[in-house]
GROMACS .gro file of N, CA and C in nm:
model
  312
    1MET      N    1   5.389 -13.950  -0.435
    1MET     CA    2   5.335 -13.804  -0.394
    1MET      C    3   5.233 -13.763  -0.468
    2LYS      N    4   5.117 -13.766  -0.368
    2LYS     CA    5   4.973 -13.734  -0.428
    2LYS      C    6   4.958 -13.588  -0.458
    3LYS      N    7   4.901 -13.562  -0.543
    3LYS     CA    8   4.860 -13.420  -0.601
    3LYS      C    9   4.722 -13.379  -0.647
    4ASN      N   10   4.691 -13.287  -0.613
    4ASN     CA   11   4.510 -13.253  -0.662
    4ASN      C   12   4.521 -13.114  -0.623
    5CYS      N   13   4.428 -13.074  -0.694
    5CYS     CA   14   4.389 -12.906  -0.712
    5CYS      C   15   4.243 -12.860  -0.671
    6ILE      N   16   4.217 -12.749  -0.619
    6ILE     CA   17   4.067 -12.709  -0.615
    6ILE      C   18   4.069 -12.572  -0.647
    7GLU      N   19   3.948 -12.501  -0.678
    7GLU     CA   20   3.923 -12.400  -0.724
    7GLU      C   21   3.853 -12.313  -0.603
    8ALA      N   22   3.884 -12.188  -0.544
    8ALA     CA   23   3.799 -12.117  -0.439
    8ALA      C   24   3.827 -11.962  -0.466
    9ASP      N   25   3.737 -11.885  -0.444
    9ASP     CA   26   3.746 -11.778  -0.450
    9ASP      C   27   3.807 -11.699  -0.338
   10LEU      N   28   3.916 -11.612  -0.362
   10LEU     CA   29   4.003 -11.563  -0.227
   10LEU      C   30   4.041 -11.403  -0.304
   11PHE      N   31   4.067 -11.329  -0.190
   11PHE     CA   32   4.105 -11.225  -0.222
   11PHE      C   33   4.255 -11.226  -0.281
   12CYS      N   34   4.254 -11.153  -0.395
   12CYS     CA   35   4.423 -11.158  -0.441
   12CYS      C   36   4.477 -11.013  -0.414
   13VAL      N   37   4.593 -11.024  -0.347
   13VAL     CA   38   4.669 -10.886  -0.310
   13VAL      C   39   4.732 -10.815  -0.425
   14ASN      N   40   4.731 -10.865  -0.538
   14ASN     CA   41   4.773 -10.828  -0.651
   14ASN      C   42   4.636 -10.761  -0.733
   15CYS      N   43   4.538 -10.836  -0.750
   15CYS     CA   44   4.456 -10.781  -0.821
   15CYS      C   45   4.353 -10.668  -0.740
   16GLU      N   46   4.372 -10.666  -0.593
   16GLU     CA   47   4.307 -10.635  -0.493
   16GLU      C   48   4.135 -10.644  -0.532
   17ASN      N   49   4.117 -10.754  -0.528
   17ASN     CA   50   3.976 -10.841  -0.575
   17ASN      C   51   3.967 -10.938  -0.503
   18GLU      N   52   3.845 -10.999  -0.514
   18GLU     CA   53   3.828 -11.141  -0.471
   18GLU      C   54   3.818 -11.197  -0.594
   19THR      N   55   3.894 -11.308  -0.637
   19THR     CA   56   3.920 -11.363  -0.746
   19THR      C   57   3.905 -11.501  -0.721
   20THR      N   58   3.898 -11.585  -0.856
   20THR     CA   59   3.909 -11.763  -0.846
   20THR      C   60   4.091 -11.780  -0.850
   21HIS      N   61   4.103 -11.855  -0.739
   21HIS     CA   62   4.256 -11.904  -0.737
   21HIS      C   63   4.223 -12.039  -0.760
   22GLU      N   64   4.336 -12.121  -0.773
   22GLU     CA   65   4.364 -12.293  -0.799
   22GLU      C   66   4.473 -12.300  -0.662
   23ILE      N   67   4.404 -12.390  -0.584
   23ILE     CA   68   4.471 -12.443  -0.501
   23ILE      C   69   4.549 -12.565  -0.458
   24GLU      N   70   4.668 -12.575  -0.525
   24GLU     CA   71   4.711 -12.712  -0.527
   24GLU      C   72   4.787 -12.771  -0.384
   25TYR      N   73   4.743 -12.888  -0.384
   25TYR     CA   74   4.786 -12.975  -0.256
   25TYR      C   75   4.882 -13.065  -0.330
   26LYS      N   76   4.985 -13.119  -0.222
   26LYS     CA   77   5.086 -13.223  -0.240
   26LYS      C   78   5.070 -13.282  -0.121
   27ASP      N   79   5.079 -13.401  -0.120
   27ASP     CA   80   5.073 -13.491   0.004
   27ASP      C   81   4.992 -13.416   0.103
   28GLU      N   82   4.884 -13.402   0.082
   28GLU     CA   83   4.748 -13.348   0.177
   28GLU      C   84   4.811 -13.212   0.224
   29GLN      N   85   4.891 -13.139   0.178
   29GLN     CA   86   4.902 -12.996   0.223
   29GLN      C   87   4.913 -12.892   0.103
   30ILE      N   88   4.865 -12.772   0.137
   30ILE     CA   89   4.860 -12.681   0.031
   30ILE      C   90   5.018 -12.635  -0.001
   31TYR      N   91   5.033 -12.671  -0.157
   31TYR     CA   92   5.154 -12.634  -0.192
   31TYR      C   93   5.175 -12.511  -0.242
   32ARG      N   94   5.065 -12.469  -0.340
   32ARG     CA   95   5.081 -12.336  -0.424
   32ARG      C   96   4.943 -12.297  -0.429
   33ILE      N   97   4.911 -12.184  -0.433
   33ILE     CA   98   4.817 -12.088  -0.478
   33ILE      C   99   4.815 -12.004  -0.581
   34THR      N  100   4.748 -12.009  -0.689
   34THR     CA  101   4.751 -11.933  -0.790
   34THR      C  102   4.626 -11.851  -0.816
   35CYS      N  103   4.642 -11.722  -0.861
   35CYS     CA  104   4.517 -11.632  -0.885
   35CYS      C  105   4.520 -11.672  -1.070
   36GLU      N  106   4.390 -11.702  -1.050
   36GLU     CA  107   4.358 -11.743  -1.221
   36GLU      C  108   4.342 -11.613  -1.297
   37ASN      N  109   4.319 -11.472  -1.217
   37ASN     CA  110   4.306 -11.355  -1.293
   37ASN      C  111   4.443 -11.277  -1.337
   38CYS      N  112   4.528 -11.285  -1.242
   38CYS     CA  113   4.662 -11.238  -1.272
   38CYS      C  114   4.773 -11.308  -1.277
   39GLY      N  115   4.770 -11.422  -1.244
   39GLY     CA  116   4.849 -11.558  -1.253
   39GLY      C  117   4.961 -11.557  -1.128
   40ILE      N  118   4.947 -11.458  -1.042
   40ILE     CA  119   5.041 -11.448  -0.901
   40ILE      C  120   5.015 -11.567  -0.826
   41GLN      N  121   5.173 -11.596  -0.805
   41GLN     CA  122   5.145 -11.748  -0.715
   41GLN      C  123   5.207 -11.728  -0.556
   42VAL      N  124   5.176 -11.809  -0.505
   42VAL     CA  125   5.222 -11.820  -0.367
   42VAL      C  126   5.248 -11.962  -0.339
   43GLN      N  127   5.377 -11.989  -0.325
   43GLN     CA  128   5.428 -12.117  -0.290
   43GLN      C  129   5.465 -12.159  -0.187
   44ILE      N  130   5.418 -12.256  -0.114
   44ILE     CA  131   5.436 -12.277   0.056
   44ILE      C  132   5.543 -12.382   0.067
   45ASN      N  133   5.651 -12.336   0.129
   45ASN     CA  134   5.773 -12.407   0.136
   45ASN      C  135   5.741 -12.521   0.300
   46PRO      N  136   5.698 -12.642   0.245
   46PRO     CA  137   5.649 -12.716   0.387
   46PRO      C  138   5.794 -12.754   0.501
   47GLU      N  139   5.923 -12.745   0.452
   47GLU     CA  140   6.015 -12.771   0.547
   47GLU      C  141   6.049 -12.627   0.629
   48PHE      N  142   6.004 -12.526   0.573
   48PHE     CA  143   6.040 -12.396   0.646
   48PHE      C  144   5.932 -12.392   0.733
   49VAL      N  145   5.822 -12.416   0.726
   49VAL     CA  146   5.676 -12.417   0.788
   49VAL      C  147   5.711 -12.497   0.904
   50ASN      N  148   5.727 -12.636   0.867
   50ASN     CA  149   5.732 -12.713   1.000
   50ASN      C  150   5.871 -12.681   1.080
   51LYS      N  151   5.963 -12.627   1.012
   51LYS     CA  152   6.081 -12.581   1.100
   51LYS      C  153   6.041 -12.477   1.202
   52HIS      N  154   5.963 -12.387   1.170
   52HIS     CA  155   5.917 -12.272   1.250
   52HIS      C  156   5.805 -12.272   1.323
   53PHE      N  157   5.720 -12.405   1.286
   53PHE     CA  158   5.574 -12.406   1.350
   53PHE      C  159   5.553 -12.523   1.387
   54LYS      N  160   5.470 -12.568   1.527
   54LYS     CA  161   5.447 -12.668   1.519
   54LYS      C  162   5.362 -12.737   1.431
   55GLU      N  163   5.402 -12.886   1.423
   55GLU     CA  164   5.365 -12.935   1.301
   55GLU      C  165   5.186 -12.953   1.298
   56GLU      N  166   5.143 -13.014   1.420
   56GLU     CA  167   5.015 -13.047   1.392
   56GLU      C  168   4.893 -12.910   1.386
   57PHE      N  169   4.955 -12.809   1.419
   57PHE     CA  170   4.894 -12.690   1.421
   57PHE      C  171   4.889 -12.634   1.258
   58ILE      N  172   5.007 -12.634   1.192
   58ILE     CA  173   5.013 -12.615   1.065
   58ILE      C  174   4.928 -12.721   0.973
   59LYS      N  175   4.945 -12.850   1.003
   59LYS     CA  176   4.860 -12.922   0.942
   59LYS      C  177   4.705 -12.901   0.950
   60ARG      N  178   4.675 -12.857   1.071
   60ARG     CA  179   4.523 -12.818   1.073
   60ARG      C  180   4.488 -12.708   0.992
   61ILE      N  181   4.606 -12.588   0.976
   61ILE     CA  182   4.558 -12.492   0.890
   61ILE      C  183   4.549 -12.523   0.775
   62PHE      N  184   4.660 -12.616   0.691
   62PHE     CA  185   4.652 -12.636   0.578
   62PHE      C  186   4.567 -12.707   0.526
   63THR      N  187   4.477 -12.823   0.637
   63THR     CA  188   4.364 -12.918   0.575
   63THR      C  189   4.238 -12.846   0.600
   64LYS      N  190   4.218 -12.723   0.641
   64LYS     CA  191   4.092 -12.649   0.691
   64LYS      C  192   4.015 -12.651   0.562
   65PRO      N  193   4.055 -12.590   0.445
   65PRO     CA  194   3.971 -12.592   0.339
   65PRO      C  195   3.907 -12.723   0.303
   66VAL      N  196   3.972 -12.850   0.300
   66VAL     CA  197   3.913 -12.981   0.306
   66VAL      C  198   3.821 -12.991   0.369
   67ARG      N  199   3.848 -12.975   0.514
   67ARG     CA  200   3.739 -12.998   0.612
   67ARG      C  201   3.601 -12.914   0.606
   68MET      N  202   3.634 -12.797   0.580
   68MET     CA  203   3.525 -12.718   0.547
   68MET      C  204   3.440 -12.744   0.442
   69THR      N  205   3.496 -12.823   0.332
   69THR     CA  206   3.398 -12.878   0.216
   69THR      C  207   3.349 -13.008   0.262
   70GLU      N  208   3.400 -13.076   0.348
   70GLU     CA  209   3.351 -13.176   0.395
   70GLU      C  210   3.213 -13.154   0.494
   71GLU      N  211   3.250 -13.028   0.579
   71GLU     CA  212   3.114 -13.024   0.642
   71GLU      C  213   2.994 -12.940   0.545
   72MET      N  214   3.036 -12.891   0.474
   72MET     CA  215   2.943 -12.807   0.352
   72MET      C  216   2.875 -12.933   0.299
   73GLU      N  217   2.934 -13.034   0.274
   73GLU     CA  218   2.872 -13.149   0.158
   73GLU      C  219   2.808 -13.206   0.272
   74ALA      N  220   2.810 -13.239   0.416
   74ALA     CA  221   2.751 -13.311   0.484
   74ALA      C  222   2.629 -13.239   0.532
   75ASP      N  223   2.617 -13.115   0.542
   75ASP     CA  224   2.507 -13.053   0.593
   75ASP      C  225   2.500 -12.889   0.562
   76LEU      N  226   2.477 -12.846   0.442
   76LEU     CA  227   2.481 -12.725   0.393
   76LEU      C  228   2.433 -12.618   0.509
   77SER      N  229   2.286 -12.665   0.524
   77SER     CA  230   2.231 -12.512   0.585
   77SER      C  231   2.305 -12.517   0.723
   78LEU      N  232   2.354 -12.623   0.821
   78LEU     CA  233   2.405 -12.602   0.922
   78LEU      C  234   2.556 -12.532   0.901
   79PHE      N  235   2.628 -12.569   0.815
   79PHE     CA  236   2.748 -12.505   0.778
   79PHE      C  237   2.731 -12.365   0.772
   80LEU      N  238   2.629 -12.332   0.674
   80LEU     CA  239   2.586 -12.177   0.643
   80LEU      C  240   2.546 -12.082   0.783
   81LYS      N  241   2.458 -12.149   0.879
   81LYS     CA  242   2.414 -12.105   1.000
   81LYS      C  243   2.562 -12.054   1.091
   82SER      N  244   2.640 -12.170   1.083
   82SER     CA  245   2.752 -12.115   1.155
   82SER      C  246   2.857 -12.038   1.100
   83LEU      N  247   2.844 -12.029   0.976
   83LEU     CA  248   2.974 -11.980   0.896
   83LEU      C  249   2.998 -11.822   0.957
   84PRO      N  250   2.906 -11.711   0.982
   84PRO     CA  251   2.914 -11.592   1.037
   84PRO      C  252   2.997 -11.578   1.163
   85SER      N  253   2.939 -11.663   1.257
   85SER     CA  254   3.018 -11.656   1.368
   85SER      C  255   3.161 -11.709   1.369
   86ARG      N  256   3.165 -11.832   1.291
   86ARG     CA  257   3.310 -11.866   1.272
   86ARG      C  258   3.397 -11.777   1.203
   87VAL      N  259   3.362 -11.712   1.092
   87VAL     CA  260   3.461 -11.603   1.025
   87VAL      C  261   3.504 -11.509   1.142
   88ILE      N  262   3.408 -11.460   1.221
   88ILE     CA  263   3.446 -11.362   1.313
   88ILE      C  264   3.540 -11.392   1.423
   89SER      N  265   3.494 -11.533   1.455
   89SER     CA  266   3.612 -11.577   1.594
   89SER      C  267   3.708 -11.641   1.538
   90LYS      N  268   3.743 -11.711   1.430
   90LYS     CA  269   3.821 -11.770   1.405
   90LYS      C  270   3.963 -11.718   1.425
   91PRO      N  271   3.980 -11.579   1.343
   91PRO     CA  272   4.104 -11.521   1.349
   91PRO      C  273   4.168 -11.543   1.488
   92TYR      N  274   4.089 -11.484   1.602
   92TYR     CA  275   4.120 -11.457   1.729
   92TYR      C  276   4.161 -11.610   1.788
   93ARG      N  277   4.077 -11.704   1.767
   93ARG     CA  278   4.109 -11.844   1.817
   93ARG      C  279   4.250 -11.886   1.752
   94VAL      N  280   4.258 -11.872   1.612
   94VAL     CA  281   4.406 -11.905   1.590
   94VAL      C  282   4.498 -11.852   1.638
   95TYR      N  283   4.479 -11.712   1.660
   95TYR     CA  284   4.585 -11.608   1.702
   95TYR      C  285   4.638 -11.644   1.858
   96LYS      N  286   4.532 -11.692   1.937
   96LYS     CA  287   4.535 -11.740   2.073
   96LYS      C  288   4.597 -11.865   2.088
   97GLU      N  289   4.602 -11.995   1.991
   97GLU     CA  290   4.638 -12.097   1.985
   97GLU      C  291   4.799 -12.064   1.941
   98TYR      N  292   4.817 -12.034   1.830
   98TYR     CA  293   4.941 -11.974   1.769
   98TYR      C  294   5.036 -11.939   1.901
   99THR      N  295   4.992 -11.837   1.986
   99THR     CA  296   5.050 -11.759   2.060
   99THR      C  297   5.068 -11.859   2.208
  100GLU      N  298   4.973 -11.936   2.222
  100GLU     CA  299   5.030 -12.034   2.340
  100GLU      C  300   5.124 -12.153   2.295
  101LYS      N  301   5.099 -12.198   2.160
  101LYS     CA  302   5.193 -12.297   2.122
  101LYS      C  303   5.314 -12.262   2.087
  102THR      N  304   5.359 -12.120   2.083
  102THR     CA  305   5.481 -12.065   2.047
  102THR      C  306   5.548 -12.032   2.190
  103LYS      N  307   5.491 -12.029   2.289
  103LYS     CA  308   5.561 -12.012   2.403
  103LYS      C  309   5.585 -12.167   2.450
  104GLU      N  310   5.549 -12.276   2.412
  104GLU     CA  311   5.595 -12.391   2.443
  104GLU      C  312   5.725 -12.435   2.433
   0.00000   0.00000   0.00000
């Protein structure tokens, strides 16, 4: 079983602020997210997720932080230029794809 961790600044619902979080991966999927300020943890149950959602869709969501890091490392200026529009449009695109997938 492959396991690694990265740090990211995320909004913590317990702290009600953006704080540093440790994101733990197991077998290339997000397994647990821990706020380093208050210690609250969110653990992802891959069996539950796979049972209730399309596997490929979930895999794309769980691997998004890794893919974004790769984009950033490849071309930081292009990544930063595209980020504002992506942040605005991504929630809608994910919702639209999710509703289409769940109808299948």
